[in-house]
Amino acid sequence: MKFYTKYNSGLATLEIVIALGIITLAIAALILISFGNQTIATENEINNDALYRTRNLVENGRAEIKNNFYADINATSSEDIFNKSITALDINVCKRRVIGTVNWETEASRSQHIEIKTDVISINEAEALDGDCGSDNPPISEWWYPNTFKDYDLKTIDPPSERSSNAGVPATSIDIIKKNSSRYAILTTAHNSENDLWLININDPLNAFVAGSVETTERGLNTADATQDLAFALSRGSWDTQPSELHIIDISSVVPPYSVATKSLDILGIDQENNPNANSIYYYDGKVYVGTHKTGGKEFQIFSGIAPYSKIAELEITHNINSIIVRGDYAYFATSDDTGEFMAVNINPASPDYMIHPDITGMKYDTTKDFDAISLYLLGNKAYLGRDGGNYNNTDARNFVILDISDLNNIAELGSKFIPSNAGPNKAVEVLDLFVVGDFAFISTDDDNFEFQVYRVGDPSDIYNCDELDDPQYPDNCGKYNFPAKMVDLEFDDNLIYSAVESNATFRVIFDDLSQY
């Protein structure tokens, strides 16, 4: 009995201990749940706050760009636990991508971020360029492995009725237009007594075909720029008797294209070295802008882009105008001027600086060393300048230059690059043409080994090709491509490069071979 009583007492004590343990666990669980709920609630509040801040960043950036399409909105700031950044990526000449990012940490080594992107399109620029804004999207790959996607010889391209009678016809320029639901490459060629302007349907780049072609002149064409309905082309000239001419070709129905007008440039050569060839052409806002080799006349001329295509204005530059781009109130040149390889001319008739030489206005920039500017691309407030190559043994003579042109009275160099030639480490390539999209610059050169090269230009002070990076992940000759021909002109669209080639296959499509990654 005694034993029984003790035993029951022990059970009672044990039950009390267990009960107290259960109560303690329950209280602890309640505390944990309470603290857990508070943590979740706090994190949700922080997340919502970060989202609100990111949305405000993007909305403010978008509003600023809508007010001034070329505004520099890039900025970083800190507020409370948040680090904020706003950037604008130039996708093409009509589209900028606003990117807002907010980063924060609520616990050590546990960083979080929210990013919002939105695109802003300049309707004014799109209308002025008749939709020829460039690629709608930046590259979707790293472009480590450029290779031929497909090449075409005009003697064998389909359909047979549109073929050239000669193989290896040299191309001189290429332009991409989007017309209705189709895309076309406008290719010009230089051969005599043959068709010299070709509309190539590139809806399927692996099966491109000539939709139409026309012979505009017996001498062939140097270059062309096109709207959806008209192609404006410049014929090849000779220094003594046959100056270049402006040809207007109707491409509204594609098949067949036909010449509707020819306009004289009224230029004659000074000598055989300074011939009257027209080198560059650009359509913008109903006008056609023409640049010629140095002549005895006016190297810069403006024509109406509407019939009867009359000459509107002209200006003697006294230098070669090797490339022209027009934006807003200004025409921008790549020139042979040793003290102003980059120039800008005001083309607004209402301005007191209208058609005044850059030597007077000061709107020019002298790059290092006296080597001609050959190619030009504008994106946002930056001008990308490609220069002449040669056997100069001087790496200070940079042949790829990026300029800040936000203030044309104070043009500043943001960065530059010496691109060597295969002929030797201190020999420079000639940058024949370039196309910039996002932070990629696609470049055609006269290098015998690497005619096509890709550079990253997101930070103009650190321009690089991936082959320069000391990292085993990058392949040999990364971002470079060798093929046995001279690429004289190129366009980027939908992660493909469309190129005009001087010999062999005249029209070549290049891609980034993703199977190699």
Coordinates of C-alpha atoms in Angstrom, one line a residue:
M1 CA 0.0 0.0 0.0
K2 CA 2.8 2.2 0.9
F3 CA 4.5 1.3 -2.3
Y4 CA 1.4 1.9 -4.2
T5 CA 1.0 5.4 -2.7
K6 CA 4.6 6.3 -3.6
Y7 CA 4.2 5.0 -7.1
N8 CA 1.0 7.1 -7.7
S9 CA 2.8 10.1 -6.2
G10 CA 5.6 9.6 -8.7
L11 CA 3.2 9.4 -11.6
A12 CA 1.5 12.6 -10.5
T13 CA 4.8 14.4 -10.3
L14 CA 5.8 13.0 -13.8
E15 CA 2.5 14.2 -15.2
I16 CA 3.0 17.6 -13.8
V17 CA 6.5 17.8 -15.3
I18 CA 5.2 16.6 -18.7
A19 CA 2.4 19.1 -18.5
L20 CA 4.8 21.9 -17.7
G21 CA 7.0 20.8 -20.6
I22 CA 4.1 20.9 -23.0
I23 CA 3.0 24.3 -21.8
T24 CA 6.6 25.5 -22.2
L25 CA 6.8 24.1 -25.7
A26 CA 3.4 25.7 -26.6
I27 CA 4.5 29.1 -25.3
A28 CA 7.8 28.8 -27.2
A29 CA 6.0 27.8 -30.3
L30 CA 3.7 30.8 -29.9
I31 CA 6.6 33.1 -29.4
L32 CA 8.4 31.6 -32.5
I33 CA 5.2 32.0 -34.5
S34 CA 4.8 35.5 -33.3
F35 CA 8.4 36.4 -34.1
G36 CA 8.1 34.5 -37.5
N37 CA 5.0 36.4 -38.4
Q38 CA 6.7 39.6 -37.5
T39 CA 9.7 38.7 -39.6
I40 CA 7.5 37.8 -42.6
A41 CA 5.4 40.9 -42.2
T42 CA 8.6 43.1 -41.9
E43 CA 10.1 41.5 -45.1
N44 CA 6.8 42.0 -47.0
E45 CA 6.8 45.6 -45.9
I46 CA 10.4 46.1 -47.1
N47 CA 9.7 44.3 -50.4
N48 CA 6.7 46.5 -51.0
D49 CA 8.7 49.6 -50.1
A50 CA 11.5 48.5 -52.5
L51 CA 9.1 47.8 -55.3
Y52 CA 7.5 51.3 -54.8
R53 CA 10.9 52.9 -54.9
T54 CA 11.9 51.0 -58.0
R55 CA 8.7 51.9 -59.7
N56 CA 9.2 55.6 -58.9
L57 CA 12.8 55.5 -60.2
V58 CA 11.6 54.1 -63.6
E59 CA 8.6 56.5 -63.8
N60 CA 10.8 59.5 -63.2
G61 CA 13.4 58.3 -65.6
R62 CA 10.8 57.6 -68.3
A63 CA 9.3 61.1 -67.8
E64 CA 12.7 62.7 -68.1
I65 CA 13.4 60.9 -71.4
K66 CA 10.0 61.7 -72.8
N67 CA 10.8 65.4 -72.1
N68 CA 14.3 65.1 -73.6
F69 CA 14.9 61.9 -75.5
Y70 CA 18.7 62.2 -75.2
A71 CA 18.7 63.1 -71.5
D72 CA 21.5 61.5 -69.3
I73 CA 19.5 59.9 -66.5
N74 CA 22.2 57.5 -65.2
A75 CA 22.5 57.9 -61.5
T76 CA 23.0 56.0 -58.2
S77 CA 21.9 56.9 -54.7
S78 CA 21.3 55.5 -51.2
E79 CA 18.3 56.0 -48.9
D80 CA 17.8 54.2 -45.6
I81 CA 18.8 50.5 -46.3
F82 CA 18.3 50.8 -50.1
N83 CA 20.9 51.4 -52.8
K84 CA 19.2 52.7 -56.0
S85 CA 20.4 53.0 -59.6
I86 CA 18.7 54.2 -62.7
T87 CA 20.2 53.7 -66.2
A88 CA 19.1 54.2 -69.8
L89 CA 20.4 51.7 -72.4
D90 CA 20.3 52.9 -76.0
I91 CA 18.8 50.1 -78.0
N92 CA 18.6 51.9 -81.3
V93 CA 18.3 55.5 -82.5
C94 CA 14.6 55.6 -81.7
K95 CA 14.4 53.4 -78.5
R96 CA 15.9 53.7 -75.0
R97 CA 15.5 51.1 -72.3
V98 CA 15.0 52.6 -68.8
I99 CA 16.3 50.2 -66.1
G100 CA 15.6 50.9 -62.4
T101 CA 17.3 48.7 -59.7
V102 CA 17.0 48.8 -55.9
N103 CA 19.3 46.6 -53.7
W104 CA 19.1 46.0 -50.0
E105 CA 20.1 43.6 -47.2
T106 CA 18.0 42.7 -44.2
E107 CA 20.5 40.1 -42.9
A108 CA 24.2 39.8 -43.4
S109 CA 25.2 38.1 -46.7
R110 CA 21.6 38.0 -47.8
S111 CA 21.3 40.7 -50.5
Q112 CA 18.1 41.2 -52.4
H113 CA 17.1 43.4 -55.4
I114 CA 14.2 44.4 -57.6
E115 CA 14.7 45.5 -61.2
I116 CA 12.1 47.0 -63.5
K117 CA 12.7 47.8 -67.2
T118 CA 10.6 49.8 -69.7
D119 CA 11.2 51.0 -73.2
V120 CA 10.7 54.6 -74.4
I121 CA 10.3 55.3 -78.1
S122 CA 10.9 58.6 -79.9
I123 CA 8.0 58.9 -82.3
N124 CA 9.6 61.9 -83.9
E125 CA 12.9 60.1 -84.6
A126 CA 11.0 57.1 -86.0
E127 CA 9.0 59.3 -88.3
A128 CA 12.1 61.3 -89.4
L129 CA 13.8 58.0 -90.3
D130 CA 10.7 56.5 -91.9
G131 CA 11.0 53.6 -89.4
D132 CA 14.7 52.9 -90.2
C133 CA 15.7 53.0 -86.5
G134 CA 17.8 49.9 -86.3
S135 CA 17.4 46.6 -84.5
D136 CA 14.5 46.4 -82.1
N137 CA 16.5 44.5 -79.5
P138 CA 20.1 44.3 -78.3
P139 CA 22.1 41.1 -78.9
I140 CA 20.8 38.1 -77.0
S141 CA 24.2 36.4 -76.9
E142 CA 27.8 37.3 -76.1
W143 CA 29.1 37.1 -79.7
W144 CA 32.1 35.0 -78.7
Y145 CA 31.8 32.7 -81.8
P146 CA 30.9 34.8 -84.9
N147 CA 30.5 32.6 -88.0
T148 CA 28.8 32.5 -91.4
F149 CA 25.1 31.8 -91.2
K150 CA 24.7 31.9 -95.0
D151 CA 26.4 33.6 -97.9
Y152 CA 25.1 34.5 -101.3
D153 CA 26.7 35.1 -104.7
L154 CA 24.5 37.2 -107.0
K155 CA 25.3 34.9 -109.8
T156 CA 23.7 31.9 -108.0
I157 CA 21.1 33.5 -105.8
D158 CA 17.5 32.8 -106.4
P159 CA 15.5 33.3 -108.4
P160 CA 17.5 32.6 -111.6
S161 CA 15.7 35.5 -113.4
E162 CA 17.3 38.0 -111.1
R163 CA 20.9 36.6 -111.1
S164 CA 23.9 38.6 -112.1
S165 CA 25.9 37.3 -115.1
N166 CA 29.1 37.7 -113.2
A167 CA 30.4 35.9 -110.2
G168 CA 32.0 37.7 -107.2
V169 CA 30.3 41.0 -108.0
P170 CA 31.7 43.6 -105.5
A171 CA 29.1 45.0 -103.1
T172 CA 29.5 48.6 -101.9
S173 CA 26.8 49.1 -99.3
I174 CA 23.9 47.6 -97.5
D175 CA 20.8 48.9 -95.7
I176 CA 18.0 47.1 -94.0
I177 CA 14.4 48.2 -94.3
K178 CA 11.2 46.8 -92.8
K179 CA 8.3 47.1 -95.2
N180 CA 4.8 45.8 -94.2
S181 CA 5.5 42.3 -92.8
S182 CA 8.7 41.8 -94.7
R183 CA 12.4 42.7 -94.2
Y184 CA 14.7 43.6 -97.1
A185 CA 18.4 44.1 -97.5
I186 CA 19.1 47.0 -100.0
L187 CA 22.4 46.0 -101.6
T188 CA 24.4 48.2 -104.0
T189 CA 27.1 46.9 -106.3
A190 CA 29.9 48.4 -108.3
H191 CA 30.1 46.5 -111.6
N192 CA 29.5 48.0 -115.0
S193 CA 26.5 47.4 -117.3
E194 CA 24.7 45.2 -114.8
N195 CA 22.0 45.7 -112.2
D196 CA 23.5 47.6 -109.3
L197 CA 20.7 47.9 -106.8
W198 CA 19.2 44.7 -105.3
L199 CA 16.2 44.2 -103.0
I200 CA 16.9 40.9 -101.1
N201 CA 14.1 39.4 -99.0
I202 CA 15.5 38.3 -95.7
N203 CA 12.4 37.1 -93.9
D204 CA 14.2 33.8 -93.8
P205 CA 18.0 34.5 -93.8
L206 CA 18.8 30.9 -94.7
N207 CA 16.7 31.2 -97.8
A208 CA 17.1 34.8 -98.9
F209 CA 16.1 35.7 -102.4
V210 CA 16.2 38.7 -104.7
A211 CA 12.8 40.3 -104.8
G212 CA 13.8 42.8 -107.4
S213 CA 16.8 44.6 -108.9
V214 CA 17.5 47.5 -111.3
E215 CA 20.4 49.0 -113.3
T216 CA 20.6 52.7 -112.4
T217 CA 23.9 53.6 -114.2
E218 CA 26.5 52.0 -116.3
R219 CA 29.1 52.8 -113.6
G220 CA 27.6 51.1 -110.6
L221 CA 26.7 52.6 -107.2
N222 CA 28.8 53.7 -104.3
T223 CA 26.1 53.7 -101.6
A224 CA 22.4 54.0 -100.8
D225 CA 20.0 54.8 -98.1
A226 CA 16.3 53.8 -98.3
T227 CA 12.9 54.6 -96.9
Q228 CA 10.0 52.2 -97.3
D229 CA 9.2 53.6 -100.7
L230 CA 12.3 55.1 -102.1
A231 CA 16.0 54.3 -102.3
F232 CA 18.4 57.2 -102.7
A233 CA 21.7 56.1 -104.3
L234 CA 25.0 57.7 -105.4
S235 CA 26.6 56.5 -108.6
R236 CA 30.3 56.0 -109.0
G237 CA 32.3 58.8 -110.6
S238 CA 35.6 59.4 -112.4
W239 CA 37.7 62.4 -111.7
D240 CA 37.6 64.1 -115.1
T241 CA 34.3 63.6 -117.0
Q242 CA 31.8 61.7 -114.9
P243 CA 31.0 63.0 -111.5
S244 CA 28.8 61.1 -109.1
E245 CA 25.0 61.6 -109.4
L246 CA 22.1 61.2 -107.0
H247 CA 19.7 58.5 -108.2
I248 CA 16.1 58.1 -106.8
I249 CA 14.6 54.6 -107.2
D250 CA 11.0 53.7 -106.5
I251 CA 10.9 50.5 -104.4
S252 CA 7.3 51.0 -103.2
S253 CA 6.0 47.8 -104.9
V254 CA 9.4 46.0 -104.6
V255 CA 8.9 44.3 -107.9
P256 CA 10.2 45.8 -110.1
P257 CA 12.2 48.7 -108.7
Y258 CA 12.7 51.5 -111.2
S259 CA 14.5 54.8 -111.4
V260 CA 12.3 57.9 -111.1
A261 CA 14.9 60.7 -111.2
T262 CA 18.5 61.6 -111.4
K263 CA 20.1 64.8 -109.9
S264 CA 23.5 66.3 -110.7
L265 CA 25.8 67.0 -107.8
D266 CA 27.6 69.7 -109.9
I267 CA 31.1 68.6 -108.8
L268 CA 34.3 67.9 -110.6
G269 CA 37.5 66.5 -109.3
I270 CA 40.6 68.4 -108.5
D271 CA 42.9 65.6 -109.6
Q272 CA 42.9 61.8 -109.8
E273 CA 43.6 61.5 -106.1
N274 CA 40.7 63.9 -105.2
N275 CA 38.0 62.5 -107.4
P276 CA 34.3 63.7 -107.4
N277 CA 33.0 60.4 -105.9
A278 CA 30.1 60.9 -103.6
N279 CA 31.0 58.8 -100.5
S280 CA 28.0 59.0 -98.2
I281 CA 24.2 59.6 -98.1
Y282 CA 21.6 59.8 -95.4
Y283 CA 17.8 60.3 -95.4
Y284 CA 16.2 62.2 -92.6
D285 CA 12.9 64.0 -92.1
G286 CA 12.1 64.4 -95.8
K287 CA 15.6 65.4 -96.9
V288 CA 18.6 63.7 -98.4
Y289 CA 22.0 64.6 -97.2
V290 CA 25.0 63.9 -99.5
G291 CA 28.7 64.0 -98.7
T292 CA 31.4 63.8 -101.4
H293 CA 35.1 63.4 -101.7
K294 CA 37.1 66.6 -101.6
T295 CA 36.3 68.4 -104.9
G296 CA 36.4 71.8 -106.6
G297 CA 32.8 72.4 -105.4
K298 CA 30.6 71.8 -102.4
E299 CA 31.2 68.6 -100.5
F300 CA 28.0 68.8 -98.4
Q301 CA 24.7 69.0 -100.3
I302 CA 21.1 68.7 -99.2
F303 CA 18.2 67.7 -101.5
S304 CA 14.5 67.4 -101.0
G305 CA 13.3 63.8 -100.5
I306 CA 10.1 64.7 -102.3
A307 CA 9.7 65.1 -106.1
P308 CA 11.1 67.0 -107.9
Y309 CA 14.0 66.3 -105.5
S310 CA 15.5 69.8 -105.8
K311 CA 18.7 70.9 -104.1
I312 CA 18.0 72.9 -101.0
A313 CA 21.4 73.9 -99.7
E314 CA 25.1 73.2 -100.0
L315 CA 28.4 73.9 -98.1
E316 CA 32.0 73.7 -99.0
I317 CA 33.8 71.6 -96.4
T318 CA 37.2 71.3 -98.3
H319 CA 37.7 67.8 -97.0
N320 CA 36.4 64.3 -97.7
I321 CA 33.1 63.6 -96.1
N322 CA 33.4 59.8 -95.6
S323 CA 30.2 59.3 -93.6
I324 CA 27.1 61.3 -92.7
I325 CA 24.5 60.8 -90.0
V326 CA 21.7 63.3 -89.2
R327 CA 19.9 63.8 -85.9
G328 CA 17.6 66.6 -85.1
D329 CA 19.1 69.9 -86.1
Y330 CA 22.6 68.6 -87.0
A331 CA 24.4 66.7 -89.6
Y332 CA 27.5 64.8 -88.3
F333 CA 30.5 63.9 -90.5
A334 CA 33.5 61.6 -90.4
T335 CA 36.0 63.6 -92.4
S336 CA 39.6 63.8 -93.7
D337 CA 40.3 67.0 -91.8
D338 CA 43.5 66.6 -89.8
T339 CA 42.3 69.1 -87.2
G340 CA 38.6 67.9 -87.1
E341 CA 38.1 64.3 -88.1
F342 CA 34.6 64.6 -86.5
M343 CA 32.4 67.6 -87.5
A344 CA 28.8 68.8 -87.0
V345 CA 26.9 71.3 -89.1
N346 CA 23.6 73.0 -88.1
I347 CA 20.9 72.2 -90.7
N348 CA 18.0 74.1 -89.1
P349 CA 17.2 77.0 -91.4
A350 CA 15.8 79.0 -88.4
S351 CA 19.2 78.9 -86.6
P352 CA 21.8 81.6 -86.9
D353 CA 24.4 78.9 -87.3
Y354 CA 22.6 77.4 -90.3
M355 CA 25.1 75.8 -92.7
I356 CA 28.1 77.5 -91.1
H357 CA 31.4 75.7 -91.4
P358 CA 32.6 73.9 -88.3
D359 CA 35.9 75.9 -88.5
I360 CA 33.8 78.9 -87.6
T361 CA 31.2 77.4 -85.2
G362 CA 33.9 75.2 -83.4
M363 CA 31.7 72.1 -83.7
K364 CA 34.5 69.7 -84.5
Y365 CA 36.9 67.4 -82.8
D366 CA 40.5 66.7 -83.5
T367 CA 41.4 63.1 -82.6
T368 CA 45.0 62.1 -81.9
K369 CA 47.3 61.9 -84.9
D370 CA 46.4 62.9 -88.4
F371 CA 44.5 59.9 -89.7
D372 CA 41.1 60.2 -91.5
A373 CA 37.8 59.3 -89.9
I374 CA 36.3 56.7 -92.2
S375 CA 33.1 55.5 -90.5
L376 CA 30.6 56.9 -88.0
Y377 CA 27.7 55.7 -85.8
L378 CA 25.6 57.8 -83.4
L379 CA 23.7 56.3 -80.5
G380 CA 22.3 58.5 -77.7
N381 CA 24.7 61.3 -76.9
K382 CA 27.7 59.3 -78.2
A383 CA 29.5 59.3 -81.5
Y384 CA 31.5 56.3 -82.5
L385 CA 34.3 57.1 -84.9
G386 CA 36.2 54.5 -87.0
R387 CA 39.5 55.8 -88.4
D388 CA 41.9 55.0 -91.2
G389 CA 44.5 52.3 -90.7
G390 CA 48.0 52.1 -92.1
N391 CA 51.6 51.3 -91.3
Y392 CA 52.0 53.8 -88.6
N393 CA 54.1 52.4 -85.7
N394 CA 52.3 54.2 -83.0
T395 CA 49.7 52.7 -80.6
D396 CA 48.8 56.2 -79.5
A397 CA 47.0 56.7 -82.8
R398 CA 43.7 55.2 -81.7
N399 CA 41.6 54.1 -84.7
F400 CA 38.3 53.6 -82.7
V401 CA 37.1 56.6 -80.7
I402 CA 34.0 57.3 -78.6
L403 CA 32.9 61.0 -78.2
D404 CA 30.5 62.7 -75.9
I405 CA 28.4 65.0 -78.2
S406 CA 25.9 66.2 -75.7
D407 CA 27.4 69.7 -76.0
L408 CA 28.7 70.3 -79.6
N409 CA 30.7 73.3 -78.4
N410 CA 32.5 71.1 -75.9
I411 CA 32.9 67.7 -77.6
A412 CA 34.8 65.4 -75.3
E413 CA 36.5 62.1 -75.8
L414 CA 35.1 59.4 -73.6
G415 CA 37.4 56.6 -74.7
S416 CA 39.5 55.2 -77.5
K417 CA 41.0 52.0 -78.7
F418 CA 44.0 50.9 -80.8
I419 CA 42.9 48.0 -82.9
P420 CA 46.0 46.3 -84.2
S421 CA 46.4 44.7 -87.6
N422 CA 47.5 41.2 -88.4
A423 CA 50.4 42.9 -90.2
G424 CA 52.0 43.6 -86.9
P425 CA 51.2 44.6 -83.3
N426 CA 51.9 48.3 -84.0
K427 CA 50.1 48.4 -87.3
A428 CA 46.5 49.7 -87.2
V429 CA 43.5 48.3 -89.1
E430 CA 41.2 50.6 -91.0
V431 CA 37.7 50.6 -89.4
L432 CA 35.6 50.4 -92.6
D433 CA 32.2 50.4 -90.9
L434 CA 30.7 50.0 -87.5
F435 CA 27.3 49.4 -85.9
V436 CA 26.5 49.9 -82.2
V437 CA 23.6 48.4 -80.3
G438 CA 23.3 48.3 -76.5
D439 CA 26.9 48.0 -75.3
F440 CA 28.1 46.0 -78.4
A441 CA 30.1 47.6 -81.3
F442 CA 30.3 45.4 -84.4
I443 CA 33.2 46.4 -86.6
S444 CA 34.4 45.6 -90.1
T445 CA 38.1 46.1 -90.8
D446 CA 40.6 45.7 -93.6
D447 CA 42.5 43.1 -91.5
D448 CA 43.4 40.1 -93.6
N449 CA 42.8 37.7 -90.7
F450 CA 39.9 39.3 -88.7
E451 CA 37.7 41.2 -91.1
F452 CA 34.9 41.2 -88.5
Q453 CA 35.3 42.0 -84.8
V454 CA 33.1 42.6 -81.8
Y455 CA 33.9 45.0 -79.0
R456 CA 32.1 45.8 -75.7
V457 CA 31.6 49.6 -75.3
G458 CA 29.4 49.8 -72.2
D459 CA 32.2 51.6 -70.4
P460 CA 33.9 53.8 -73.0
S461 CA 37.0 54.1 -70.9
D462 CA 37.4 50.3 -71.1
I463 CA 36.7 49.2 -74.7
Y464 CA 37.6 45.6 -75.1
N465 CA 37.3 42.5 -77.3
C466 CA 36.8 39.2 -75.3
D467 CA 40.0 37.8 -76.9
E468 CA 41.9 40.3 -74.7
L469 CA 40.6 38.9 -71.5
D470 CA 42.9 36.6 -69.5
D471 CA 40.4 33.9 -68.6
P472 CA 40.3 30.3 -69.9
Q473 CA 36.5 30.5 -70.4
Y474 CA 37.1 32.7 -73.5
P475 CA 38.0 30.8 -76.7
D476 CA 40.9 31.7 -78.9
N477 CA 40.1 34.6 -81.3
C478 CA 37.0 35.3 -79.2
G479 CA 34.7 37.8 -80.9
K480 CA 36.7 37.8 -84.1
Y481 CA 35.9 36.2 -87.5
N482 CA 38.2 35.5 -90.5
F483 CA 36.8 35.0 -94.0
P484 CA 38.6 35.6 -97.3
A485 CA 36.9 38.9 -98.3
K486 CA 36.6 42.5 -97.4
M487 CA 33.5 43.5 -95.6
V488 CA 32.7 47.1 -96.6
D489 CA 29.4 47.7 -94.9
L490 CA 27.3 46.0 -92.2
E491 CA 23.9 46.2 -90.5
F492 CA 22.7 44.4 -87.3
D493 CA 19.2 43.1 -86.9
D494 CA 17.6 40.3 -84.8
N495 CA 21.0 39.1 -83.5
L496 CA 22.4 38.7 -87.1
I497 CA 24.9 40.7 -89.0
Y498 CA 24.1 41.5 -92.7
S499 CA 27.1 42.5 -94.6
A500 CA 28.2 43.8 -98.0
V501 CA 31.3 42.1 -99.2
E502 CA 33.7 43.4 -101.8
S503 CA 34.5 40.0 -103.4
N504 CA 33.5 36.4 -103.4
A505 CA 30.0 36.0 -101.9
T506 CA 28.7 39.5 -102.2
F507 CA 26.0 39.2 -99.5
R508 CA 26.9 37.5 -96.2
V509 CA 24.9 36.8 -93.1
I510 CA 26.9 36.3 -89.8
F511 CA 25.6 34.8 -86.6
D512 CA 26.9 34.0 -83.1
D513 CA 27.3 30.2 -83.1
L514 CA 25.5 29.2 -79.9
S515 CA 26.4 25.6 -80.3
Q516 CA 30.0 26.4 -79.4
Y517 CA 29.2 27.7 -75.9

